[in-house]
mmCIF file of C-alpha atoms in Angstrom:
data_model
loop_
_atom_site.group_PDB
_atom_site.id
_atom_site.type_symbol
_atom_site.label_atom_id
_atom_site.label_comp_id
_atom_site.label_asym_id
_atom_site.label_seq_id
_atom_site.Cartn_x
_atom_site.Cartn_y
_atom_site.Cartn_z
ATOM 1 C CA MET A 24 6.940 -22.706 -8.503
ATOM 2 C CA SER A 25 4.740 -24.179 -5.790
ATOM 3 C CA ILE A 26 2.146 -22.072 -3.983
ATOM 4 C CA ALA A 27 3.390 -23.670 -0.740
ATOM 5 C CA LYS A 28 6.527 -21.565 -1.131
ATOM 6 C CA TYR A 29 4.377 -18.427 -1.004
ATOM 7 C CA LEU A 30 2.011 -19.458 1.758
ATOM 8 C CA PRO A 31 4.089 -20.324 4.863
ATOM 9 C CA ASP A 32 2.671 -22.234 7.828
ATOM 10 C CA HIS A 33 3.841 -19.744 10.487
ATOM 11 C CA ASP A 34 5.474 -16.348 10.970
ATOM 12 C CA SER A 35 8.743 -17.285 12.638
ATOM 13 C CA LYS A 36 11.435 -15.611 10.544
ATOM 14 C CA ILE A 37 10.217 -16.770 7.154
ATOM 15 C CA PHE A 38 12.065 -15.220 4.246
ATOM 16 C CA ALA A 39 11.891 -15.782 0.503
ATOM 17 C CA SER A 40 13.702 -14.320 -2.466
ATOM 18 C CA ARG A 41 11.824 -13.679 -5.690
ATOM 19 C CA SER A 42 12.968 -12.658 -9.121
ATOM 20 C CA ALA A 43 11.304 -9.627 -10.652
ATOM 21 C CA PHE A 44 7.813 -10.217 -11.998
ATOM 22 C CA ALA A 45 5.073 -8.204 -13.629
ATOM 23 C CA LEU A 46 1.476 -7.638 -12.529
ATOM 24 C CA THR A 47 -1.494 -6.557 -14.609
ATOM 25 C CA GLY A 48 -4.191 -4.819 -12.622
ATOM 26 C CA PHE A 49 -5.838 -1.637 -11.377
ATOM 27 C CA ALA A 50 -4.257 1.035 -9.195
ATOM 28 C CA ALA A 51 -4.949 3.885 -6.815
ATOM 29 C CA ARG A 52 -2.619 6.343 -5.113
ATOM 30 C CA THR A 53 -3.353 6.789 -1.406
ATOM 31 C CA THR A 54 -1.944 7.022 2.123
ATOM 32 C CA ASN A 55 -2.570 5.033 5.277
ATOM 33 C CA ALA A 56 -4.014 8.176 6.880
ATOM 34 C CA ALA A 57 -6.563 8.520 4.059
ATOM 35 C CA GLU A 58 -7.507 4.850 4.339
ATOM 36 C CA PHE A 59 -8.344 5.251 8.027
ATOM 37 C CA GLY A 60 -10.767 8.081 7.157
ATOM 38 C CA PRO A 61 -14.014 8.255 5.185
ATOM 39 C CA ASN A 62 -12.330 8.917 1.816
ATOM 40 C CA GLY A 63 -10.253 5.765 1.501
ATOM 41 C CA LYS A 64 -9.707 4.547 -2.062
ATOM 42 C CA ILE A 65 -8.937 0.889 -1.413
ATOM 43 C CA PRO A 66 -12.535 -0.431 -1.110
ATOM 44 C CA GLU A 67 -13.423 1.128 -4.503
ATOM 45 C CA LEU A 68 -10.237 -0.300 -6.022
ATOM 46 C CA TRP A 69 -11.258 -3.799 -4.911
ATOM 47 C CA ARG A 70 -14.739 -3.238 -6.406
ATOM 48 C CA THR A 71 -13.132 -2.195 -9.706
ATOM 49 C CA TYR A 72 -10.987 -5.293 -9.701
ATOM 50 C CA TYR A 73 -13.897 -7.675 -8.942
ATOM 51 C CA GLN A 74 -16.071 -6.120 -11.662
ATOM 52 C CA SER A 75 -13.316 -6.202 -14.286
ATOM 53 C CA GLY A 76 -13.153 -9.872 -15.332
ATOM 54 C CA LEU A 77 -9.357 -9.555 -15.192
ATOM 55 C CA PRO A 78 -8.747 -13.179 -14.131
ATOM 56 C CA LEU A 79 -10.142 -14.232 -17.535
ATOM 57 C CA ASP A 80 -7.609 -12.144 -19.477
ATOM 58 C CA SER A 81 -5.284 -14.324 -21.570
ATOM 59 C CA SER A 82 -2.181 -12.464 -20.336
ATOM 60 C CA VAL A 83 -2.843 -13.481 -16.713
ATOM 61 C CA ARG A 84 -0.737 -16.229 -15.182
ATOM 62 C CA LYS A 85 -2.165 -18.218 -12.277
ATOM 63 C CA PRO A 86 -5.555 -16.470 -12.157
ATOM 64 C CA HIS A 87 -6.311 -18.021 -8.746
ATOM 65 C CA LEU A 88 -3.599 -15.847 -7.163
ATOM 66 C CA ILE A 89 -4.529 -12.207 -6.522
ATOM 67 C CA TYR A 90 -1.784 -9.742 -5.661
ATOM 68 C CA ALA A 91 -2.245 -6.429 -3.832
ATOM 69 C CA LEU A 92 1.062 -4.645 -4.516
ATOM 70 C CA TYR A 93 2.127 -1.602 -2.488
ATOM 71 C CA THR A 94 4.672 0.314 -4.564
ATOM 72 C CA ASP A 95 5.961 3.777 -5.538
ATOM 73 C CA TYR A 96 6.341 4.673 -1.890
ATOM 74 C CA GLU A 97 6.818 8.401 -1.329
ATOM 75 C CA SER A 98 8.877 7.695 1.792
ATOM 76 C CA ASP A 99 7.824 5.033 4.273
ATOM 77 C CA ALA A 100 4.621 3.676 5.860
ATOM 78 C CA SER A 101 3.476 7.239 6.620
ATOM 79 C CA GLY A 102 3.779 8.580 3.034
ATOM 80 C CA ALA A 103 1.805 8.117 -0.157
ATOM 81 C CA TYR A 104 1.986 4.864 -2.097
ATOM 82 C CA THR A 105 0.348 3.198 -5.091
ATOM 83 C CA LEU A 106 -1.709 0.063 -4.551
ATOM 84 C CA VAL A 107 -2.054 -2.259 -7.561
ATOM 85 C CA ILE A 108 -4.571 -5.110 -7.390
ATOM 86 C CA GLY A 109 -4.186 -7.743 -10.063
ATOM 87 C CA HIS A 110 -2.439 -10.830 -11.321
ATOM 88 C CA GLU A 111 0.972 -11.978 -12.390
ATOM 89 C CA SER A 112 1.438 -11.519 -16.137
ATOM 90 C CA ALA A 113 4.156 -11.618 -18.759
ATOM 91 C CA VAL A 114 7.264 -9.697 -17.673
ATOM 92 C CA ALA A 115 7.099 -6.028 -18.601
ATOM 93 C CA ASP A 116 9.665 -4.792 -21.112
ATOM 94 C CA GLY A 117 11.736 -1.706 -20.461
ATOM 95 C CA PRO A 118 12.724 0.187 -17.347
ATOM 96 C CA THR A 119 9.350 1.751 -16.464
ATOM 97 C CA PRO A 120 7.999 0.168 -13.283
ATOM 98 C CA ILE A 121 4.381 1.085 -14.079
ATOM 99 C CA GLU A 122 2.801 1.262 -17.530
ATOM 100 C CA ARG A 123 -0.795 2.473 -17.875
ATOM 101 C CA ARG A 124 -3.055 1.871 -20.817
ATOM 102 C CA ARG A 125 -6.756 1.892 -21.521
ATOM 103 C CA PHE A 126 -8.311 -1.382 -22.633
ATOM 104 C CA ALA A 127 -11.043 -0.912 -25.222
ATOM 105 C CA GLU A 128 -13.258 -3.809 -24.092
ATOM 106 C CA ASP A 129 -14.292 -2.197 -20.822
ATOM 107 C CA GLU A 130 -12.745 1.309 -20.867
ATOM 108 C CA SER A 131 -11.140 0.678 -17.446
ATOM 109 C CA GLU A 132 -7.583 1.772 -17.058
ATOM 110 C CA ARG A 133 -5.436 -1.280 -16.413
ATOM 111 C CA LEU A 134 -1.742 -1.137 -15.881
ATOM 112 C CA ARG A 135 1.298 -3.324 -15.733
ATOM 113 C CA ALA A 136 3.608 -2.926 -12.784
ATOM 114 C CA LEU A 137 7.041 -4.443 -12.393
ATOM 115 C CA VAL A 138 7.792 -5.902 -8.982
ATOM 116 C CA PRO A 139 11.566 -5.744 -8.581
ATOM 117 C CA GLU A 140 13.681 -8.685 -7.498
ATOM 118 C CA SER A 141 13.833 -8.707 -3.708
ATOM 119 C CA ARG A 142 14.220 -10.606 -0.504
ATOM 120 C CA TYR A 143 10.961 -10.694 1.473
ATOM 121 C CA ARG A 144 9.987 -11.224 5.088
ATOM 122 C CA ILE A 145 6.700 -13.112 4.976
ATOM 123 C CA PHE A 146 3.894 -12.509 7.467
ATOM 124 C CA ARG A 147 0.751 -14.618 7.503
ATOM 125 C CA THR A 148 -2.610 -13.613 8.919
ATOM 126 C CA ARG A 149 -4.631 -15.779 11.226
ATOM 127 C CA ARG A 150 -7.746 -17.339 9.688
ATOM 128 C CA GLY A 151 -10.727 -14.996 9.919
ATOM 129 C CA PRO A 152 -12.785 -12.287 8.190
ATOM 130 C CA ILE A 153 -10.545 -10.922 5.434
ATOM 131 C CA ALA A 154 -10.769 -7.183 6.145
ATOM 132 C CA GLU A 155 -10.235 -7.783 9.857
ATOM 133 C CA VAL A 156 -7.245 -10.145 9.613
ATOM 134 C CA VAL A 157 -5.431 -8.146 6.916
ATOM 135 C CA ALA A 158 -5.767 -4.853 8.842
ATOM 136 C CA GLU A 159 -4.722 -6.602 12.043
ATOM 137 C CA LYS A 160 -1.592 -8.066 10.422
ATOM 138 C CA TRP A 161 -0.581 -4.707 8.884
ATOM 139 C CA GLY A 162 -0.770 -3.200 12.374
ATOM 140 C CA GLU A 163 1.524 -5.969 13.633
ATOM 141 C CA ILE A 164 3.899 -5.387 10.697
ATOM 142 C CA TRP A 165 4.151 -1.646 11.404
ATOM 143 C CA SER A 166 4.827 -2.353 15.082
ATOM 144 C CA TYR A 167 7.384 -5.024 14.216
ATOM 145 C CA TYR A 168 9.397 -2.630 12.041
ATOM 146 C CA GLU A 169 9.232 0.224 14.579
ATOM 147 C CA ASN A 170 11.143 -2.025 17.005
ATOM 148 C CA SER A 171 13.276 -4.168 14.711
ATOM 149 C CA SER A 172 16.828 -3.833 13.429
ATOM 150 C CA GLU A 173 15.532 -5.384 10.181
ATOM 151 C CA ARG A 174 14.755 -2.648 7.625
ATOM 152 C CA ARG A 175 12.131 -2.467 4.927
ATOM 153 C CA SER A 176 13.300 -1.465 1.460
ATOM 154 C CA TYR A 177 9.948 0.069 0.332
ATOM 155 C CA THR A 178 10.517 -1.206 -3.222
ATOM 156 C CA GLY A 179 7.326 -3.248 -3.440
ATOM 157 C CA ASP A 180 5.406 -5.161 -0.763
ATOM 158 C CA PHE A 181 2.433 -7.353 -1.557
ATOM 159 C CA GLU A 182 -0.458 -9.310 -0.143
ATOM 160 C CA LEU A 183 -1.049 -12.680 -1.778
ATOM 161 C CA TYR A 184 -4.532 -14.174 -1.882
ATOM 162 C CA ASP A 185 -5.133 -17.754 -3.084
ATOM 163 C CA THR A 186 -8.754 -17.890 -4.259
ATOM 164 C CA ARG A 187 -9.016 -21.684 -4.546
ATOM 165 C CA GLY A 188 -11.593 -22.616 -1.922
ATOM 166 C CA PHE A 189 -11.622 -18.991 -0.778
ATOM 167 C CA ASP A 190 -13.970 -18.002 2.036
ATOM 168 C CA PRO A 191 -13.888 -14.250 2.858
ATOM 169 C CA GLU A 192 -15.060 -15.014 6.420
ATOM 170 C CA ALA A 193 -12.257 -17.574 7.008
ATOM 171 C CA ALA A 194 -9.375 -16.221 4.932
ATOM 172 C CA GLU A 195 -5.628 -16.496 5.427
ATOM 173 C CA VAL A 196 -3.418 -14.050 3.573
ATOM 174 C CA SER A 197 0.365 -13.889 3.181
ATOM 175 C CA ILE A 198 1.984 -10.445 3.243
ATOM 176 C CA TYR A 199 5.424 -10.080 1.680
ATOM 177 C CA ILE A 200 7.557 -7.195 2.924
ATOM 178 C CA ALA A 201 10.632 -6.312 0.859
ATOM 179 C CA VAL A 202 13.648 -6.088 3.176
ATOM 180 C CA ARG A 203 17.217 -4.842 2.819
#
């Protein structure tokens, strides 16, 4: 599967269907309201990921692609959700969407999360400082769905980062929103 399929050139009604796949990574449970305040968990989650050495794990597929999966939604964009940062790995067995286990080599709790098969609406950020462009695009996504007849399924949305030639000050990120 080509990365070009996952990184579209523009935002105009781009959709893709993906089979279910598994991620191995680190997770935190949070809300958008918490992330806009001083006690947000996402920055620490990214630090945990970057310090983990996870891309070197033998179970990781395509270590140059980092996923930030939003899953286990309590309700919608205003409720709690789980964010998993990690990499595609071997497909998880069994019906459990998230499996946690402690890895002895670094004592960090890693987990495997199953991303269900879905149809996605793909949004792409402009090129710019990563934190700025990702936050900006999420604001546009929330506004888009407030005024659209298209409905989110809240089964698993993800940001996709390609780290080949990555520059955090000139990043472009694709955001996949699961739709009905």
